[in-house]
mmCIF file of C-alpha atoms in Angstrom:
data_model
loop_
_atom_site.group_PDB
_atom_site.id
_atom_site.type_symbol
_atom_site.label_atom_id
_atom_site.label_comp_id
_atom_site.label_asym_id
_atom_site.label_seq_id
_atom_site.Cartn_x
_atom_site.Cartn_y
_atom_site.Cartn_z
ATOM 1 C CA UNK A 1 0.000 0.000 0.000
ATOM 2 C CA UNK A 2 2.980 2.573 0.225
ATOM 3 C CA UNK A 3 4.483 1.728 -2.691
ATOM 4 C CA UNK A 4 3.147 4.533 -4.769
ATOM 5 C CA UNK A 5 6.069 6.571 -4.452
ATOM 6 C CA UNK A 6 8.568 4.086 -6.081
ATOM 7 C CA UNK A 7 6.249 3.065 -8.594
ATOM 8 C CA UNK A 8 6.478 6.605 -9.845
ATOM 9 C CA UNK A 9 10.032 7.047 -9.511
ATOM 10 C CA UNK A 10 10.896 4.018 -11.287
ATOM 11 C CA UNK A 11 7.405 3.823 -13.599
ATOM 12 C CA UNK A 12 6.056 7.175 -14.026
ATOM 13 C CA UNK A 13 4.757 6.722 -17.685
ATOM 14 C CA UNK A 14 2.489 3.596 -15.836
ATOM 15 C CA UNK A 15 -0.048 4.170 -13.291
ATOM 16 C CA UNK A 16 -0.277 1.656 -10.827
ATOM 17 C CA UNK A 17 -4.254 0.549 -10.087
ATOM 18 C CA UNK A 18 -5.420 -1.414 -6.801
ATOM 19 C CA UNK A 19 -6.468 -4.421 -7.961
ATOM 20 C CA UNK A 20 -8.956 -5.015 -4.852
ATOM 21 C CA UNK A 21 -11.057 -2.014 -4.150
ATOM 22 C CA UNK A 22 -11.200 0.118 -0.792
ATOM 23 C CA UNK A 23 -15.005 -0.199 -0.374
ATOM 24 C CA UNK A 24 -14.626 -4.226 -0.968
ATOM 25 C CA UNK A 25 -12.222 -4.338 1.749
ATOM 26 C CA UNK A 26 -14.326 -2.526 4.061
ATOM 27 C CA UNK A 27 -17.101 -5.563 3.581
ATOM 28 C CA UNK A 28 -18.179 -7.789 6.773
ATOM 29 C CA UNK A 29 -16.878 -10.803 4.631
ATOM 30 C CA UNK A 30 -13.291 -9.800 6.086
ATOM 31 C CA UNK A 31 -13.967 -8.773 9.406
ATOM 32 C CA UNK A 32 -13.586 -12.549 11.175
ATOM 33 C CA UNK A 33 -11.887 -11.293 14.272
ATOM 34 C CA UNK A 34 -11.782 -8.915 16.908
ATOM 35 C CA UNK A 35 -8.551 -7.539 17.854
ATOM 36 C CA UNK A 36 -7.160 -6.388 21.809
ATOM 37 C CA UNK A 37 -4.116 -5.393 23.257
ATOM 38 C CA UNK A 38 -2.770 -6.779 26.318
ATOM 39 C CA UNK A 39 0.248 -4.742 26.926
ATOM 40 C CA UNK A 40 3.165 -6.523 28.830
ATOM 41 C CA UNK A 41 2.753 -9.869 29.603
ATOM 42 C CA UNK A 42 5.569 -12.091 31.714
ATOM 43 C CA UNK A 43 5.989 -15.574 29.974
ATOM 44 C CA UNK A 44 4.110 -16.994 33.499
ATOM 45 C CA UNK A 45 1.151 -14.351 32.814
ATOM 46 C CA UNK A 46 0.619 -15.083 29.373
ATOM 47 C CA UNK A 47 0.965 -19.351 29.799
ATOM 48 C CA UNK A 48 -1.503 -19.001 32.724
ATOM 49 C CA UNK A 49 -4.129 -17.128 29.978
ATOM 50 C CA UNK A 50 -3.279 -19.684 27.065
ATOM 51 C CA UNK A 51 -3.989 -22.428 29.819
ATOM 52 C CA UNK A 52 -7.351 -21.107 30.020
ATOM 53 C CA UNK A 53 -8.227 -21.759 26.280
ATOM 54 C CA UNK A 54 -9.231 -25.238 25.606
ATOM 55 C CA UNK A 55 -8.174 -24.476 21.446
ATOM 56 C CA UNK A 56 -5.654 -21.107 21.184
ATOM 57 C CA UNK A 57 -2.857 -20.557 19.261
ATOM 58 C CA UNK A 58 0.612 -18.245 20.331
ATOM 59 C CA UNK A 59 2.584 -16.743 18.250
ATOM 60 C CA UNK A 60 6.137 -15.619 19.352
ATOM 61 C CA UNK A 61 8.970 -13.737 17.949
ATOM 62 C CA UNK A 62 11.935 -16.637 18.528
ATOM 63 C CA UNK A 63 12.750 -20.293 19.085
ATOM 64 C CA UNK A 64 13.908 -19.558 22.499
ATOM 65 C CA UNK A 65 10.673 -17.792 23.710
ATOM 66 C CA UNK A 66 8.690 -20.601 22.263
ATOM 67 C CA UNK A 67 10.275 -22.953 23.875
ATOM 68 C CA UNK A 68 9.987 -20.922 27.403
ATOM 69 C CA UNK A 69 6.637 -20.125 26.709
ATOM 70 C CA UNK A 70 5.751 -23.871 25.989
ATOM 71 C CA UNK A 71 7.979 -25.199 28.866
ATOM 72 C CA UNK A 72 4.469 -23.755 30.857
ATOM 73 C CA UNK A 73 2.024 -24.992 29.471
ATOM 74 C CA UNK A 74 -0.297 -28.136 30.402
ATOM 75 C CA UNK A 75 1.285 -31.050 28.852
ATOM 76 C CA UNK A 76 -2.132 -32.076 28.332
ATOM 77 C CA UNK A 77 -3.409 -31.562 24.168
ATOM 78 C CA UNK A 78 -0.008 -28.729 24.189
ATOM 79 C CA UNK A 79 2.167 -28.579 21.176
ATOM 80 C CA UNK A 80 5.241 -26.824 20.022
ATOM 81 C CA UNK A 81 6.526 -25.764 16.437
ATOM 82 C CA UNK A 82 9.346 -23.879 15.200
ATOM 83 C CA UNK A 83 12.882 -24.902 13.489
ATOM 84 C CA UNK A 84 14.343 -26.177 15.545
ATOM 85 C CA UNK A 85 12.016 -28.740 14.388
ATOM 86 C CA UNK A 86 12.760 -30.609 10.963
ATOM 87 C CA UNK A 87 10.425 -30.535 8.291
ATOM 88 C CA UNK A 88 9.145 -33.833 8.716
ATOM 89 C CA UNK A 89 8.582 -33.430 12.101
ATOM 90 C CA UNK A 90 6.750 -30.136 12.298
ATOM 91 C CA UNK A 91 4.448 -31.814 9.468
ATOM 92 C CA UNK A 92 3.538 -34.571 11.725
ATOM 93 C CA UNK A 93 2.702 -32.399 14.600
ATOM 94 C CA UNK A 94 0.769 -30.111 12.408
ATOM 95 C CA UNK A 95 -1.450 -33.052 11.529
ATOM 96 C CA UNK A 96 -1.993 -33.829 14.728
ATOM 97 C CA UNK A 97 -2.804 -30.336 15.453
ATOM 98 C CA UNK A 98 -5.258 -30.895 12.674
ATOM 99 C CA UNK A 99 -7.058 -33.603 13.989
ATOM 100 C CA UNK A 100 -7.552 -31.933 17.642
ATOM 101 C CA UNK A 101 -8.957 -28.829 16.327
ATOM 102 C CA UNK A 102 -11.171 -30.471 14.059
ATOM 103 C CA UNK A 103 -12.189 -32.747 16.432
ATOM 104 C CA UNK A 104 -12.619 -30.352 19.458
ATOM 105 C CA UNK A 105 -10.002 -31.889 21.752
ATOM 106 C CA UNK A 106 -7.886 -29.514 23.686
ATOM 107 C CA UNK A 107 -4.961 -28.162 21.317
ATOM 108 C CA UNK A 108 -3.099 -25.153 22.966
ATOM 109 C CA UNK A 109 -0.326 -24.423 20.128
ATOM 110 C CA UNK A 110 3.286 -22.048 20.663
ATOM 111 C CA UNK A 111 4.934 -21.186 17.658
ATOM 112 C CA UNK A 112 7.284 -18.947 16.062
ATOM 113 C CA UNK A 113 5.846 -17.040 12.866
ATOM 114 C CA UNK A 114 6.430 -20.059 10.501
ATOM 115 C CA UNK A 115 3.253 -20.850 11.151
ATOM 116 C CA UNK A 116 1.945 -17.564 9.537
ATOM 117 C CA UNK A 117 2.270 -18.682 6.171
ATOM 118 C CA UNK A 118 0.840 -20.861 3.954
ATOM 119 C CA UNK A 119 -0.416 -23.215 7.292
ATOM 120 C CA UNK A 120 -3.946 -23.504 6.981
ATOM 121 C CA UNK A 121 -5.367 -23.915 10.882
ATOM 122 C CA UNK A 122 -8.474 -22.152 12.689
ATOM 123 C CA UNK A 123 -8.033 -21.760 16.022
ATOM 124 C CA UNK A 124 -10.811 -19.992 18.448
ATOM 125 C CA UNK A 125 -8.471 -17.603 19.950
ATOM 126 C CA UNK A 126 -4.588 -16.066 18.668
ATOM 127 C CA UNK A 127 -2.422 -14.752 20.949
ATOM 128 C CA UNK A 128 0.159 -13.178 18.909
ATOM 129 C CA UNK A 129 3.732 -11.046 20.337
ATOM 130 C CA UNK A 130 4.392 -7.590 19.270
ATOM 131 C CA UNK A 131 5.449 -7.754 15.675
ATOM 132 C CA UNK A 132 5.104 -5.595 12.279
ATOM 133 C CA UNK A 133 1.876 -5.024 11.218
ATOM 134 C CA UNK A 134 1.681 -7.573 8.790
ATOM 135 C CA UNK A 135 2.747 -10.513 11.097
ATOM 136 C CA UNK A 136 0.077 -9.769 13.488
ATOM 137 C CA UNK A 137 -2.926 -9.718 10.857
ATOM 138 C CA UNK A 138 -0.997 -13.309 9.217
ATOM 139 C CA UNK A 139 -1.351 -14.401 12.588
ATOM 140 C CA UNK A 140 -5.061 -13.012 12.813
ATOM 141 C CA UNK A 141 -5.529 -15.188 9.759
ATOM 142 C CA UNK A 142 -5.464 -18.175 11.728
ATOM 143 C CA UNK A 143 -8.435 -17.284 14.289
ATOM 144 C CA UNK A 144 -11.999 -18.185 12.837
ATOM 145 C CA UNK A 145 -9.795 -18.659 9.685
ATOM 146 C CA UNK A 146 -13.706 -20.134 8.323
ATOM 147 C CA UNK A 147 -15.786 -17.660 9.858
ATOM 148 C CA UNK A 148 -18.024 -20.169 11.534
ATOM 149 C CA UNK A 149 -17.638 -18.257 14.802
ATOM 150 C CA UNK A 150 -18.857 -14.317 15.163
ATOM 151 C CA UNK A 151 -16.056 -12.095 15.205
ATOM 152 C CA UNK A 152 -17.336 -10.412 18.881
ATOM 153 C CA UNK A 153 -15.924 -13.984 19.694
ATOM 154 C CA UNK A 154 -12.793 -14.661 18.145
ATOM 155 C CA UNK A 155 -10.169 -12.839 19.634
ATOM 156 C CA UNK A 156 -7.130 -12.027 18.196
ATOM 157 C CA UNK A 157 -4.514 -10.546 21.492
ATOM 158 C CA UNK A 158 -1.444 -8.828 20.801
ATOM 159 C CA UNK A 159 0.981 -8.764 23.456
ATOM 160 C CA UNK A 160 4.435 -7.658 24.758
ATOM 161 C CA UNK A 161 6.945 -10.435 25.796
ATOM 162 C CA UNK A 162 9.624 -9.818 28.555
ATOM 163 C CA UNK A 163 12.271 -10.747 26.224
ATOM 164 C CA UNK A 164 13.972 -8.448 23.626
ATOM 165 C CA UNK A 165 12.865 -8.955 20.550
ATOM 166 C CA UNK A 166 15.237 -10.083 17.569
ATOM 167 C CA UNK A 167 17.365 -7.472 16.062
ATOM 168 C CA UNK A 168 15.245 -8.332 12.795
ATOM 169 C CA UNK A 169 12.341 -7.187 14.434
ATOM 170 C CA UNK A 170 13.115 -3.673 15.845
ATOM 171 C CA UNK A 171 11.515 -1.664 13.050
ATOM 172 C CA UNK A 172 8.922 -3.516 11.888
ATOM 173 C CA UNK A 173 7.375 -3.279 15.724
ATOM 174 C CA UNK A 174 8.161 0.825 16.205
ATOM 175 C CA UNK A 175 6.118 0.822 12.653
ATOM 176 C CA UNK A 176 3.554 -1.079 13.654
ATOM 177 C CA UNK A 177 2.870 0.724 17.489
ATOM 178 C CA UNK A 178 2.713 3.680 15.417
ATOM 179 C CA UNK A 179 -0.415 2.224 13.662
ATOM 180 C CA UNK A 180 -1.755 1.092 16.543
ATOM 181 C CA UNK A 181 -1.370 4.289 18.144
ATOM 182 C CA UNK A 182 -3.293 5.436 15.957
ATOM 183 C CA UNK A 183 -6.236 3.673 14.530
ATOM 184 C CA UNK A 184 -8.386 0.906 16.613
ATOM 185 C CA UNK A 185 -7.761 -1.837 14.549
ATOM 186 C CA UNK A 186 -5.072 -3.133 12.912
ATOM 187 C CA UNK A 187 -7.099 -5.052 10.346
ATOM 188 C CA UNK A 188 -8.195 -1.143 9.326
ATOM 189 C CA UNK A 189 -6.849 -0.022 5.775
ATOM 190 C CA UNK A 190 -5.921 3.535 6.995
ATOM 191 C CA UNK A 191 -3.636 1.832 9.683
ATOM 192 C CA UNK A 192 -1.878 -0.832 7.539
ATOM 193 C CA UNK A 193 -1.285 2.336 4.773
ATOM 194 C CA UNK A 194 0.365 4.127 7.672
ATOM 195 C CA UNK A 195 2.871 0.705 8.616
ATOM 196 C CA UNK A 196 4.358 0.261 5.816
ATOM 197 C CA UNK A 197 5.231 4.071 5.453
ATOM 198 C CA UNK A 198 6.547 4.143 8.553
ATOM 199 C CA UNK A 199 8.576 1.056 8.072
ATOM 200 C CA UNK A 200 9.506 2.234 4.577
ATOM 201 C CA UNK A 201 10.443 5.834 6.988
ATOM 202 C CA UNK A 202 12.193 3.708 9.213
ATOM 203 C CA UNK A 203 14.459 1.832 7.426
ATOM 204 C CA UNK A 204 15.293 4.685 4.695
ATOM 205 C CA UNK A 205 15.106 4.514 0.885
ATOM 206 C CA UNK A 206 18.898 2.498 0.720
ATOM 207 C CA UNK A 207 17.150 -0.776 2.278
ATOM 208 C CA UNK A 208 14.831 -1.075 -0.575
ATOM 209 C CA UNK A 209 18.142 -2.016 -2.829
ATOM 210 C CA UNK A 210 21.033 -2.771 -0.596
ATOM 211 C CA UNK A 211 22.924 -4.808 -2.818
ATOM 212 C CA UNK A 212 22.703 -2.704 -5.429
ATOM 213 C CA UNK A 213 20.800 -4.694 -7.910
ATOM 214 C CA UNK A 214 18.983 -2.053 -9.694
ATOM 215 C CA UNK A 215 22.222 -0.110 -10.652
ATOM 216 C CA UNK A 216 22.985 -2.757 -11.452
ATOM 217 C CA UNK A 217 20.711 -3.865 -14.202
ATOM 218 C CA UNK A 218 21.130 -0.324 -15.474
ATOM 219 C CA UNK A 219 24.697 -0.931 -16.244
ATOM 220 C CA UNK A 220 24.644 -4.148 -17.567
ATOM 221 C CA UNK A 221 22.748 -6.212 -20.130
ATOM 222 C CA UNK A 222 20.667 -9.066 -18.745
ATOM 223 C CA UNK A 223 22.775 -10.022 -15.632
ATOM 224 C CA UNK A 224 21.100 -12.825 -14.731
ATOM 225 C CA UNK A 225 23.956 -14.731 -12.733
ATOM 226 C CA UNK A 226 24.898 -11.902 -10.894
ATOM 227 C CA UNK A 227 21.287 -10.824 -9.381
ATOM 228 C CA UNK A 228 20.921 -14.597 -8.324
ATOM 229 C CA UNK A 229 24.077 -14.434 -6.408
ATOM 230 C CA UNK A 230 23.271 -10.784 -4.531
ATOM 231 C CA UNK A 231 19.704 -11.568 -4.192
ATOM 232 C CA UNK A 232 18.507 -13.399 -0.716
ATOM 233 C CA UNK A 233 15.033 -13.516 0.155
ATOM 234 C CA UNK A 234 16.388 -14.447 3.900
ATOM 235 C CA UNK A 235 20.182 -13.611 4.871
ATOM 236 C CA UNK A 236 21.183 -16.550 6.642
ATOM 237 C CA UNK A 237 24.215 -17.384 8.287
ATOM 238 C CA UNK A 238 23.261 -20.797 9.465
ATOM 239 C CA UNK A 239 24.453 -23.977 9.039
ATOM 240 C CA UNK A 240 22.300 -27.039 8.448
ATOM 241 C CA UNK A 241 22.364 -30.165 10.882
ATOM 242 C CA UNK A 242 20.424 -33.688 10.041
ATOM 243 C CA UNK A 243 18.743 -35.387 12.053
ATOM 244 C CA UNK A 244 18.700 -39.251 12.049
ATOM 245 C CA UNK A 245 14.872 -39.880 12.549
ATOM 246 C CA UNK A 246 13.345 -42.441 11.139
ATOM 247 C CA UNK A 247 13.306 -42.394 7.330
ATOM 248 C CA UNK A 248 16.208 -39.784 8.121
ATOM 249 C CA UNK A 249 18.029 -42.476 9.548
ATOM 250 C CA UNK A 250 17.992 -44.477 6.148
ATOM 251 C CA UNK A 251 19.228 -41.515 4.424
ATOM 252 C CA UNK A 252 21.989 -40.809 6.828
ATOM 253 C CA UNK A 253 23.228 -44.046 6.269
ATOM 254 C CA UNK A 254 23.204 -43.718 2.327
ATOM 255 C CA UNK A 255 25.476 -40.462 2.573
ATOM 256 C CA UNK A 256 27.761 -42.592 4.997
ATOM 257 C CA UNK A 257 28.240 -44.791 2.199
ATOM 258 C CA UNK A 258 28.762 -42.805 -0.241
ATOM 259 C CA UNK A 259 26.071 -41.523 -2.097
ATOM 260 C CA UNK A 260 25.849 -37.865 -2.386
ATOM 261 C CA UNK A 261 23.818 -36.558 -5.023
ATOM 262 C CA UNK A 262 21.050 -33.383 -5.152
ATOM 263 C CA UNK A 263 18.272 -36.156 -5.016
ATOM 264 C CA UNK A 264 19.224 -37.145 -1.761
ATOM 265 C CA UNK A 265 20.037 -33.955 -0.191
ATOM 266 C CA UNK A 266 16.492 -33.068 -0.921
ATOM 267 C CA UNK A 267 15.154 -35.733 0.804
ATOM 268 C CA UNK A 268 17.846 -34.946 3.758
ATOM 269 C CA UNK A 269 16.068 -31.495 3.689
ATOM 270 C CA UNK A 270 13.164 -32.808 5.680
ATOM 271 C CA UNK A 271 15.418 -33.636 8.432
ATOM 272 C CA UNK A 272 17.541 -30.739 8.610
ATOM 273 C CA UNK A 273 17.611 -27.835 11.480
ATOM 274 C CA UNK A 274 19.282 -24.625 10.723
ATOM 275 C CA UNK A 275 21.518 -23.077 13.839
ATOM 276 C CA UNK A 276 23.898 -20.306 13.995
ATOM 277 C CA UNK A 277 27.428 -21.145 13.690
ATOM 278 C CA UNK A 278 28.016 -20.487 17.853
ATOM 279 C CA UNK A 279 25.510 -22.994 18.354
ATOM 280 C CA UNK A 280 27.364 -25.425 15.249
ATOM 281 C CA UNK A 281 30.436 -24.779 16.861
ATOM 282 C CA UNK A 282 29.655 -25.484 20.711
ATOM 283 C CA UNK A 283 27.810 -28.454 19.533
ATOM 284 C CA UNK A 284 30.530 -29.568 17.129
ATOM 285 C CA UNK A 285 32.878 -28.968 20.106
ATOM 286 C CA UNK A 286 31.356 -31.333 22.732
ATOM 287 C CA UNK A 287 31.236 -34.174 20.300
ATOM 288 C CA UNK A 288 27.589 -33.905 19.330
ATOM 289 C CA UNK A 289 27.923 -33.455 15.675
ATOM 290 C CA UNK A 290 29.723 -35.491 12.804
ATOM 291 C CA UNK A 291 31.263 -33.177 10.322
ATOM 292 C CA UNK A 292 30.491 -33.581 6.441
ATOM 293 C CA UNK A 293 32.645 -32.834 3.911
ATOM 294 C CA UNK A 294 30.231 -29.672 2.680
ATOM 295 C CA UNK A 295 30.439 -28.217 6.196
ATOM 296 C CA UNK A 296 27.114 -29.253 7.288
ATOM 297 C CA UNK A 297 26.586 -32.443 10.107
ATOM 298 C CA UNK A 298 24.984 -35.069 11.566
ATOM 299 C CA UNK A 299 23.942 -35.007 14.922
ATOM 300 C CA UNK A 300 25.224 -38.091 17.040
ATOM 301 C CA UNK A 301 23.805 -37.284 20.748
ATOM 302 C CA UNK A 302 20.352 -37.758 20.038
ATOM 303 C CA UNK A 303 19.759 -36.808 23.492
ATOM 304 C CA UNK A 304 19.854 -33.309 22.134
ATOM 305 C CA UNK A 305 16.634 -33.490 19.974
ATOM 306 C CA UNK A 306 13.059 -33.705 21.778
ATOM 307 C CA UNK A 307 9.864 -35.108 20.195
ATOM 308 C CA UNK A 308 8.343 -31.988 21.724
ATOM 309 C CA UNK A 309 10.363 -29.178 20.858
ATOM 310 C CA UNK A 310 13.519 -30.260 18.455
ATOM 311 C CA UNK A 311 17.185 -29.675 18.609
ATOM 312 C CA UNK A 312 17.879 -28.053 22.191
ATOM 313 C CA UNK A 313 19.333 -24.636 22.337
ATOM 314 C CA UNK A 314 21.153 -25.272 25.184
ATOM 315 C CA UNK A 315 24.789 -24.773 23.364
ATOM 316 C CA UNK A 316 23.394 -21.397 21.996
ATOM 317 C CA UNK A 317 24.849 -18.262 22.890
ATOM 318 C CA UNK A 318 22.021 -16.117 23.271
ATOM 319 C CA UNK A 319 21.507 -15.019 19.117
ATOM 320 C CA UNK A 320 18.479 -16.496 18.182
ATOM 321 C CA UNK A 321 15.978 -16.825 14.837
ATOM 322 C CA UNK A 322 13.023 -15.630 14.656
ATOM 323 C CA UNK A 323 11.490 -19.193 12.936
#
């Protein structure tokens, strides 16, 4: 929505048209949720308020706080998900998660945001941590995500955590309590106009093309090669461990003797964890990991991974992703 400005600088001979128009989006269709703010909530405050739901799903800003957060919870119909969590895993937890809501058993749910995109779940209630505007109406997506419940009924809370937030998420949250400074609802077009000005404000006109990618296209003829190698939807400075669970076991095994081949890396991929290289290192260091000749490992104290929460974060040193 705050685009128009660099659509003229860089278009001006083409106007750019909303393809959805204001007075649809204004329509009692959309409006599936109401929303609240909580303020500051302790990890203890806001476990004791997610035991009260019988269905509700939380929505944190890292691995670490999900794992505090779910370290409280009755053990009873609770469930964790983030990556620290292979692939495979979090799928089979997710059907699980399914199956409870669907069924009406008790499902209380703590994840980080990966479950604000492209997971299709309907919870009764969403608790979701401070975040950019657009994270907390992803995560508003999942409440009464059907609309079989009235919207007076389907809350959607946004919260403060006691924890600092991830570096990552510093500007998107100053945008976003300037919206909701401002306007009642965040689900309001007015208000998410206003985010992503500010956050285009806040982060200045050089973070729309740090690495330079429209000079240079300007400079050189098709560069194909060269955008794919500046271009990153996600920095990342992790390194990738696999796990050896179950079918990940049998593919362990085939890269122990020998095979190694993009086939079978994909298939590894569903039973890989990304960690910061501290965490590689520390684990690397106390013996828990077999180095592979591409840098990435095995882990070999599968004491380290729960079937509730994943690869422990004990050997971390305190830097933490947000998924």
């Amino acid at each position: 929505p705050a685009l128009d400005e660099i659509f003229h600088e860089f278009l001006p001979e083409v106007p750019a048209v909303e393809l959805c128009e204001k007075k649809s989006i204004r329509q009692t269709v959309f409006q599936r949720v109401t929303f609240r703010r909580a303020g500051k909530l302790s990890w203890d405050e806001l476990a004791e308020q997610l035991n009260f739901h019988k269905q509700v799903l939380c929505i944190v800003n890292s691995r670490k706080s999900a794992q505090k957060v779910y370290e409280r919870l009755n053990q009873d119909g609770s469930f964790h998900l983030s990556t620290l969590m292979y692939p495979d895993h979090r799928r089979r937890v997710l059907a699980e998660i399914r199956r409870r809501l669907t069924n009406g058993l008790p499902c209380r749910v703590i994840s980080t945001s990966l479950i604000e995109a492209g997971v299709d779940v309907d919870f009764p209630a969403v608790f979701r941590e401070e975040a950019g505007l657009d994270s907390i109406l992803q995560a508003a997506g999942r409440c009464n995500r059907e609309g079989n419940r009235p919207p007076e009924e389907s809350i959607v809370t946004i919260f403060q955590g006691p924890d600092p937030p991830p570096p990552l998420f510093d500007i998107p949250i100053a945008a976003g309590r300037q919206a909701l400074d401002q306007f009642e609802s965040p689900d309001d077009p007015e208000a998410i106009r206003l985010y992503f000005h500010e956050l285009l404000h806040l982060k200045g006109t050089g973070a729309q093309d740090q690495k330079k990618i429209l000079s240079m296209i300007r400079e050189e003829r098709m560069p194909f090669k060269s955008v794919s190698d500046r271009f990153h939807l996600i920095d990342s400075e992790t390194q990738t461990v696999y796990i050896p669970q179950n079918e990940g076991k049998d593919l362990v095994e085939r890269l122990y003797a020998g095979e190694w081949d993009h086939t079978l890396f994909r298939s590894l991929g569903q039973y890989a964890v990304s960690i910061y290289p501290q965490h590689f290192e520390a684990l690397l260091a106390a013996g828990d990991l077999e180095l592979l000749k591409d840098k990435s490992a095995v882990l070999i104290n599968m004491k380290l991974y729960s079937p509730d929460t994943g690869l422990s974060l004990e050997a971390d040193f305190g830097k933490d992703l947000y998924i």
